Amino acid sequence: MSGRAALRSVALGLALAGLAPLAAMAACEGQAPEQKLQNTPAQDIGRSLDRIREDGWIEVALYENYKPWSWAEGGQPRGIDVEIAQLIAADLGVTPRIRLVQAGETLDADLLNYVYRGAAVGGHVSDLMGHVPYDVDYACRFDQVVFTGQYATERLAIAYDTASYPDKPPVPAVFRYDPVGVENDSISDFFLTSVAHGATADKVHRYKTTGAAMAGLAAQEVRAAMGPRAELEAHLAPGLGLHEPPLLGLARPSWTLGLAISFQHRDLGYAVDDAIAAALADGRIAQIFADHGISFEPPER
């Protein structure tokens, strides 16, 4: 299921939020943390920056089977997030250890399993977790997690069969009539089944992953596929186009990607953020995206 579970729990709520302006307030005002750290042994909450440097390695948890972000190929981790983890490790002067992990049903569960407590059976936390959608209101709920190192912006887009749409790319309204592929239980799934009060419901074809939806598009099972732009780009085939139409009704069709660490190790968080800031400034992160053939949009930091 990979990092898409995180988007269900955070980006879905943000994207479908009401469009009315909110009253101005300070960050975290009126927000009580939802979870509290209780009776957790210190050894289960990662390692300090000094310990990481002393040991000579850092473990980074990344989602498995998640092209173009992170996946295994020939027994080795590959992907944009893997190379960003390697960049961070190099800046710290240590060796990266990439831990490819499954996602839970929500980002809350992933943070618990990989950042601040560890799975109940045989689990352990990693020093750092990548590909974490960032939102200040969500971050306010977690006094046991530090969100840092924002490195990119991701957006929803639509891939389509150019022969089916020779004059202009499709917009969501046409999926009242034309079949479209989405990842099951994703932002795109929820949004498209809500278009025109559910008029598109019978035209939405659900797949296990966005990559599978793109395979369905290439096989002409559907005429288009909707999902995060990077995942669509990673699976583009000849005869397919890609665009970002207006998505009326979505308050936030984009989100920021960053990293998460245990609150106990803020010094590590500062070091990671410095490494990301430097790599954004000198173009190394943009080059990683370019090397993978993926569009890059800097984050709001």
Short mmCIF file of C-alpha atoms in Angstrom, two decimals:
data_model
loop_
_atom_site.label_atom_id
_atom_site.label_comp_id
_atom_site.label_asym_id
_atom_site.label_seq_id
_atom_site.Cartn_x
_atom_site.Cartn_y
_atom_site.Cartn_z
CA MET A 1 0.00 0.00 0.00
CA SER A 2 3.06 2.21 0.57
CA GLY A 3 3.02 5.98 1.18
CA ARG A 4 -0.44 6.32 -0.30
CA ALA A 5 -1.83 5.35 3.11
CA ALA A 6 -0.28 8.50 4.48
CA LEU A 7 -2.02 10.58 1.85
CA ARG A 8 -5.36 9.07 2.77
CA SER A 9 -5.00 10.21 6.35
CA VAL A 10 -3.54 13.69 5.81
CA ALA A 11 -3.78 14.97 2.26
CA LEU A 12 -7.32 13.64 1.76
CA GLY A 13 -8.58 15.58 4.73
CA LEU A 14 -6.75 18.70 3.61
CA ALA A 15 -7.76 18.45 -0.02
CA LEU A 16 -11.44 18.02 0.70
CA ALA A 17 -11.59 20.65 3.43
CA GLY A 18 -14.04 23.49 3.04
CA LEU A 19 -12.91 26.44 0.95
CA ALA A 20 -14.14 29.11 3.38
CA PRO A 21 -11.28 31.19 4.83
CA LEU A 22 -10.28 30.37 8.38
CA ALA A 23 -9.81 32.96 11.10
CA ALA A 24 -6.17 33.84 11.58
CA MET A 25 -4.58 32.12 14.57
CA ALA A 26 -1.16 31.17 15.81
CA ALA A 27 0.21 27.77 14.83
CA CYS A 28 -1.15 25.04 17.10
CA GLU A 29 -3.52 27.42 18.90
CA GLY A 30 -6.32 25.35 20.38
CA GLN A 31 -4.73 22.11 19.17
CA ALA A 32 -4.23 19.40 21.79
CA PRO A 33 -1.83 16.58 20.86
CA GLU A 34 -3.86 13.51 19.97
CA GLN A 35 -1.39 10.90 21.23
CA LYS A 36 0.91 10.83 24.23
CA LEU A 37 4.12 8.93 24.69
CA GLN A 38 3.67 6.46 27.57
CA ASN A 39 6.10 4.03 29.21
CA THR A 40 8.32 3.78 26.14
CA PRO A 41 11.89 2.59 26.75
CA ALA A 42 14.45 5.14 25.63
CA GLN A 43 16.26 2.55 23.48
CA ASP A 44 13.16 2.23 21.31
CA ILE A 45 13.14 5.85 20.21
CA GLY A 46 15.99 6.01 17.74
CA ARG A 47 19.47 7.34 18.32
CA SER A 48 20.96 10.73 18.94
CA LEU A 49 23.00 12.56 16.31
CA ASP A 50 26.18 11.91 18.34
CA ARG A 51 25.38 8.19 18.52
CA ILE A 52 24.67 8.03 14.80
CA ARG A 53 28.01 9.62 14.02
CA GLU A 54 29.76 7.38 16.52
CA ASP A 55 28.18 4.25 15.03
CA GLY A 56 28.84 5.47 11.50
CA TRP A 57 25.39 4.79 10.00
CA ILE A 58 21.82 6.08 9.91
CA GLU A 59 18.67 4.03 9.25
CA VAL A 60 15.99 5.66 7.11
CA ALA A 61 12.52 4.13 6.77
CA LEU A 62 11.01 4.49 3.28
CA TYR A 63 7.91 2.99 1.72
CA GLU A 64 8.34 -0.17 -0.36
CA ASN A 65 7.09 -0.77 -3.92
CA TYR A 66 6.59 2.96 -4.47
CA LYS A 67 8.07 4.09 -7.80
CA PRO A 68 9.54 6.60 -8.40
CA TRP A 69 10.14 7.26 -4.71
CA SER A 70 11.46 4.00 -3.23
CA TRP A 71 11.55 0.36 -4.27
CA ALA A 72 13.91 -2.61 -4.42
CA GLU A 73 15.60 -3.61 -7.66
CA GLY A 74 18.11 -6.44 -7.89
CA GLY A 75 18.13 -6.56 -4.11
CA GLN A 76 19.11 -2.89 -3.83
CA PRO A 77 16.96 0.11 -2.84
CA ARG A 78 16.25 2.55 -5.65
CA GLY A 79 14.34 5.79 -6.07
CA ILE A 80 14.20 9.52 -5.41
CA ASP A 81 13.68 9.15 -1.65
CA VAL A 82 16.53 6.64 -1.47
CA GLU A 83 18.91 9.13 -3.08
CA ILE A 84 17.73 11.90 -0.77
CA ALA A 85 18.41 9.61 2.20
CA GLN A 86 21.88 8.93 0.79
CA LEU A 87 22.42 12.68 0.41
CA ILE A 88 21.51 13.26 4.06
CA ALA A 89 23.80 10.45 5.22
CA ALA A 90 26.69 11.87 3.20
CA ASP A 91 26.15 15.29 4.76
CA LEU A 92 26.25 13.70 8.23
CA GLY A 93 29.35 11.72 7.30
CA VAL A 94 27.76 8.30 7.85
CA THR A 95 26.56 5.32 5.81
CA PRO A 96 22.84 5.10 4.91
CA ARG A 97 20.85 1.99 5.77
CA ILE A 98 17.58 1.98 3.85
CA ARG A 99 14.67 0.18 5.49
CA LEU A 100 11.82 -0.44 3.03
CA VAL A 101 8.61 -0.71 5.02
CA GLN A 102 4.93 -1.39 4.50
CA ALA A 103 2.42 1.32 5.28
CA GLY A 104 -0.36 1.10 7.81
CA GLU A 105 -3.87 2.36 7.19
CA THR A 106 -2.96 5.88 8.29
CA LEU A 107 0.06 8.11 8.66
CA ASP A 108 -0.61 8.06 12.41
CA ALA A 109 0.09 4.32 12.40
CA ASP A 110 3.26 4.72 10.32
CA LEU A 111 4.66 7.36 12.65
CA LEU A 112 3.94 5.12 15.62
CA ASN A 113 5.53 2.06 13.99
CA TYR A 114 8.62 3.68 12.48
CA VAL A 115 9.30 6.93 14.35
CA TYR A 116 8.34 6.99 18.02
CA ARG A 117 7.35 3.59 19.40
CA GLY A 118 7.79 0.64 17.06
CA ALA A 119 5.33 -2.07 16.08
CA ALA A 120 3.93 -4.07 18.98
CA VAL A 121 5.42 -7.34 17.71
CA GLY A 122 9.06 -7.36 16.64
CA GLY A 123 9.10 -3.71 15.68
CA HIS A 124 11.71 -1.01 16.08
CA VAL A 125 11.90 2.64 15.14
CA SER A 126 14.24 4.05 12.52
CA ASP A 127 16.38 7.14 12.98
CA LEU A 128 14.52 8.94 10.22
CA MET A 129 11.38 8.38 8.12
CA GLY A 130 11.03 9.80 4.63
CA HIS A 131 8.16 10.77 2.34
CA VAL A 132 6.01 12.21 5.12
CA PRO A 133 3.27 14.63 3.97
CA TYR A 134 3.62 17.82 5.98
CA ASP A 135 0.88 20.07 7.30
CA VAL A 136 1.24 22.38 10.27
CA ASP A 137 -2.18 21.52 11.74
CA TYR A 138 -1.44 17.81 11.57
CA ALA A 139 2.03 18.34 13.03
CA CYS A 140 0.50 20.13 16.02
CA ARG A 141 -1.13 16.86 17.10
CA PHE A 142 2.20 15.12 17.61
CA ASP A 143 4.38 16.30 20.46
CA GLN A 144 6.42 13.10 20.06
CA VAL A 145 7.36 13.66 16.39
CA VAL A 146 9.40 16.40 14.73
CA PHE A 147 8.53 17.10 11.08
CA THR A 148 11.49 18.52 9.23
CA GLY A 149 13.45 18.59 5.98
CA GLN A 150 10.68 19.54 3.55
CA TYR A 151 12.15 18.74 0.15
CA ALA A 152 9.46 18.78 -2.57
CA THR A 153 5.88 19.54 -3.49
CA GLU A 154 3.61 16.88 -4.98
CA ARG A 155 0.46 17.54 -7.01
CA LEU A 156 -2.48 15.62 -8.39
CA ALA A 157 -2.56 15.22 -12.16
CA ILE A 158 -4.32 13.28 -14.89
CA ALA A 159 -2.63 10.99 -17.40
CA TYR A 160 -4.62 10.21 -20.55
CA ASP A 161 -4.65 8.40 -23.86
CA THR A 162 -3.84 11.07 -26.43
CA ALA A 163 -5.74 9.24 -29.19
CA SER A 164 -8.91 9.35 -27.06
CA TYR A 165 -8.50 13.08 -26.46
CA PRO A 166 -6.93 14.51 -29.63
CA ASP A 167 -8.24 18.04 -29.23
CA LYS A 168 -7.71 18.79 -25.53
CA PRO A 169 -6.80 16.89 -22.36
CA PRO A 170 -9.67 15.57 -20.24
CA VAL A 171 -11.01 17.32 -17.16
CA PRO A 172 -12.82 15.55 -14.28
CA ALA A 173 -16.26 16.33 -15.71
CA VAL A 174 -15.71 14.04 -18.72
CA PHE A 175 -15.37 11.05 -16.40
CA ARG A 176 -19.13 11.02 -16.09
CA TYR A 177 -18.91 9.33 -19.48
CA ASP A 178 -15.35 8.01 -19.93
CA PRO A 179 -13.65 5.33 -17.78
CA VAL A 180 -10.82 6.53 -15.54
CA GLY A 181 -8.41 4.59 -13.33
CA VAL A 182 -7.48 5.48 -9.76
CA GLU A 183 -5.77 3.86 -6.83
CA ASN A 184 -8.38 2.39 -4.53
CA ASP A 185 -9.25 4.50 -1.48
CA SER A 186 -7.05 7.41 -2.56
CA ILE A 187 -7.64 11.15 -2.88
CA SER A 188 -8.33 10.69 -6.58
CA ASP A 189 -10.83 7.91 -5.87
CA PHE A 190 -12.72 10.00 -3.33
CA PHE A 191 -12.67 13.13 -5.47
CA LEU A 192 -13.78 11.54 -8.74
CA THR A 193 -16.60 9.57 -7.12
CA SER A 194 -17.80 12.88 -5.64
CA VAL A 195 -17.80 14.79 -8.94
CA ALA A 196 -21.30 15.85 -9.95
CA HIS A 197 -22.72 14.28 -6.79
CA GLY A 198 -21.56 10.79 -7.68
CA ALA A 199 -22.39 10.84 -11.40
CA THR A 200 -18.91 9.48 -12.16
CA ALA A 201 -19.13 6.52 -9.76
CA ASP A 202 -19.69 3.80 -12.37
CA LYS A 203 -16.84 5.11 -14.55
CA VAL A 204 -14.17 5.02 -11.83
CA HIS A 205 -12.06 1.85 -12.08
CA ARG A 206 -10.15 1.08 -8.90
CA TYR A 207 -6.68 -0.48 -8.91
CA LYS A 208 -4.36 -1.59 -6.14
CA THR A 209 -1.81 1.13 -6.92
CA THR A 210 -1.43 4.17 -9.14
CA GLY A 211 1.14 2.20 -11.12
CA ALA A 212 -1.47 -0.49 -11.74
CA ALA A 213 -3.93 2.18 -12.87
CA MET A 214 -1.33 3.42 -15.33
CA ALA A 215 -0.83 -0.14 -16.60
CA GLY A 216 -4.60 -0.29 -17.10
CA LEU A 217 -4.43 2.95 -19.07
CA ALA A 218 -1.62 1.62 -21.27
CA ALA A 219 -3.70 -1.54 -21.87
CA GLN A 220 -6.71 0.65 -22.83
CA GLU A 221 -8.84 -0.63 -19.96
CA VAL A 222 -9.49 3.04 -19.16
CA ARG A 223 -9.00 6.29 -21.05
CA ALA A 224 -7.28 8.17 -18.26
CA ALA A 225 -5.76 7.78 -14.79
CA MET A 226 -5.63 10.25 -11.93
CA GLY A 227 -3.10 10.34 -9.11
CA PRO A 228 0.04 12.03 -7.76
CA ARG A 229 1.99 13.50 -10.67
CA ALA A 230 5.29 11.80 -9.88
CA GLU A 231 3.72 8.34 -9.86
CA LEU A 232 1.95 9.03 -13.14
CA GLU A 233 5.18 10.31 -14.72
CA ALA A 234 7.07 7.24 -13.53
CA HIS A 235 4.70 4.98 -15.49
CA LEU A 236 4.11 7.02 -18.64
CA ALA A 237 4.13 4.98 -21.85
CA PRO A 238 4.09 6.00 -25.53
CA GLY A 239 0.77 7.48 -26.56
CA LEU A 240 0.01 8.88 -23.11
CA GLY A 241 -0.13 12.53 -22.09
CA LEU A 242 -0.17 14.24 -18.69
CA HIS A 243 -1.61 17.50 -17.40
CA GLU A 244 -2.83 19.27 -14.25
CA PRO A 245 -6.36 20.59 -14.80
CA PRO A 246 -8.23 22.75 -12.29
CA LEU A 247 -9.76 20.49 -9.64
CA LEU A 248 -12.79 22.40 -8.44
CA GLY A 249 -13.84 21.30 -4.97
CA LEU A 250 -10.34 20.35 -3.84
CA ALA A 251 -9.07 22.89 -1.34
CA ARG A 252 -5.49 21.62 -1.66
CA PRO A 253 -4.57 19.61 -4.76
CA SER A 254 -0.92 19.64 -3.66
CA TRP A 255 1.08 18.82 -0.53
CA THR A 256 4.60 19.16 0.84
CA LEU A 257 6.88 16.16 1.35
CA GLY A 258 9.36 16.00 4.21
CA LEU A 259 10.83 13.75 6.89
CA ALA A 260 10.00 12.79 10.49
CA ILE A 261 12.09 11.94 13.56
CA SER A 262 11.52 11.31 17.25
CA PHE A 263 11.04 14.46 19.32
CA GLN A 264 13.95 13.31 21.50
CA HIS A 265 16.46 14.04 18.76
CA ARG A 266 15.86 17.62 17.65
CA ASP A 267 19.59 18.07 17.03
CA LEU A 268 19.33 15.37 14.37
CA GLY A 269 16.31 17.18 12.94
CA TYR A 270 18.29 20.42 12.64
CA ALA A 271 21.16 18.60 10.92
CA VAL A 272 18.78 16.88 8.48
CA ASP A 273 17.02 20.14 7.68
CA ASP A 274 20.36 21.86 7.06
CA ALA A 275 21.36 19.06 4.68
CA ILE A 276 18.09 19.37 2.75
CA ALA A 277 18.28 23.18 2.63
CA ALA A 278 21.80 23.05 1.21
CA ALA A 279 20.82 20.43 -1.39
CA LEU A 280 17.83 22.51 -2.46
CA ALA A 281 19.97 25.61 -2.75
CA ASP A 282 22.71 24.06 -4.87
CA GLY A 283 20.37 22.05 -7.09
CA ARG A 284 21.26 18.53 -5.97
CA ILE A 285 17.67 17.60 -5.12
CA ALA A 286 16.38 19.05 -8.39
CA GLN A 287 19.01 16.94 -10.19
CA ILE A 288 17.84 13.77 -8.43
CA PHE A 289 14.34 14.36 -9.78
CA ALA A 290 15.70 15.14 -13.25
CA ASP A 291 17.75 11.93 -13.24
CA HIS A 292 14.54 9.98 -12.65
CA GLY A 293 12.62 11.91 -15.29
CA ILE A 294 10.26 13.40 -12.71
CA SER A 295 9.13 17.03 -12.54
CA PHE A 296 10.45 18.91 -9.51
CA GLU A 297 8.64 21.64 -7.60
CA PRO A 298 10.41 23.13 -4.57
CA PRO A 299 8.52 23.02 -1.27
CA GLU A 300 7.29 25.95 0.77
CA ARG A 301 9.70 26.07 3.69
#
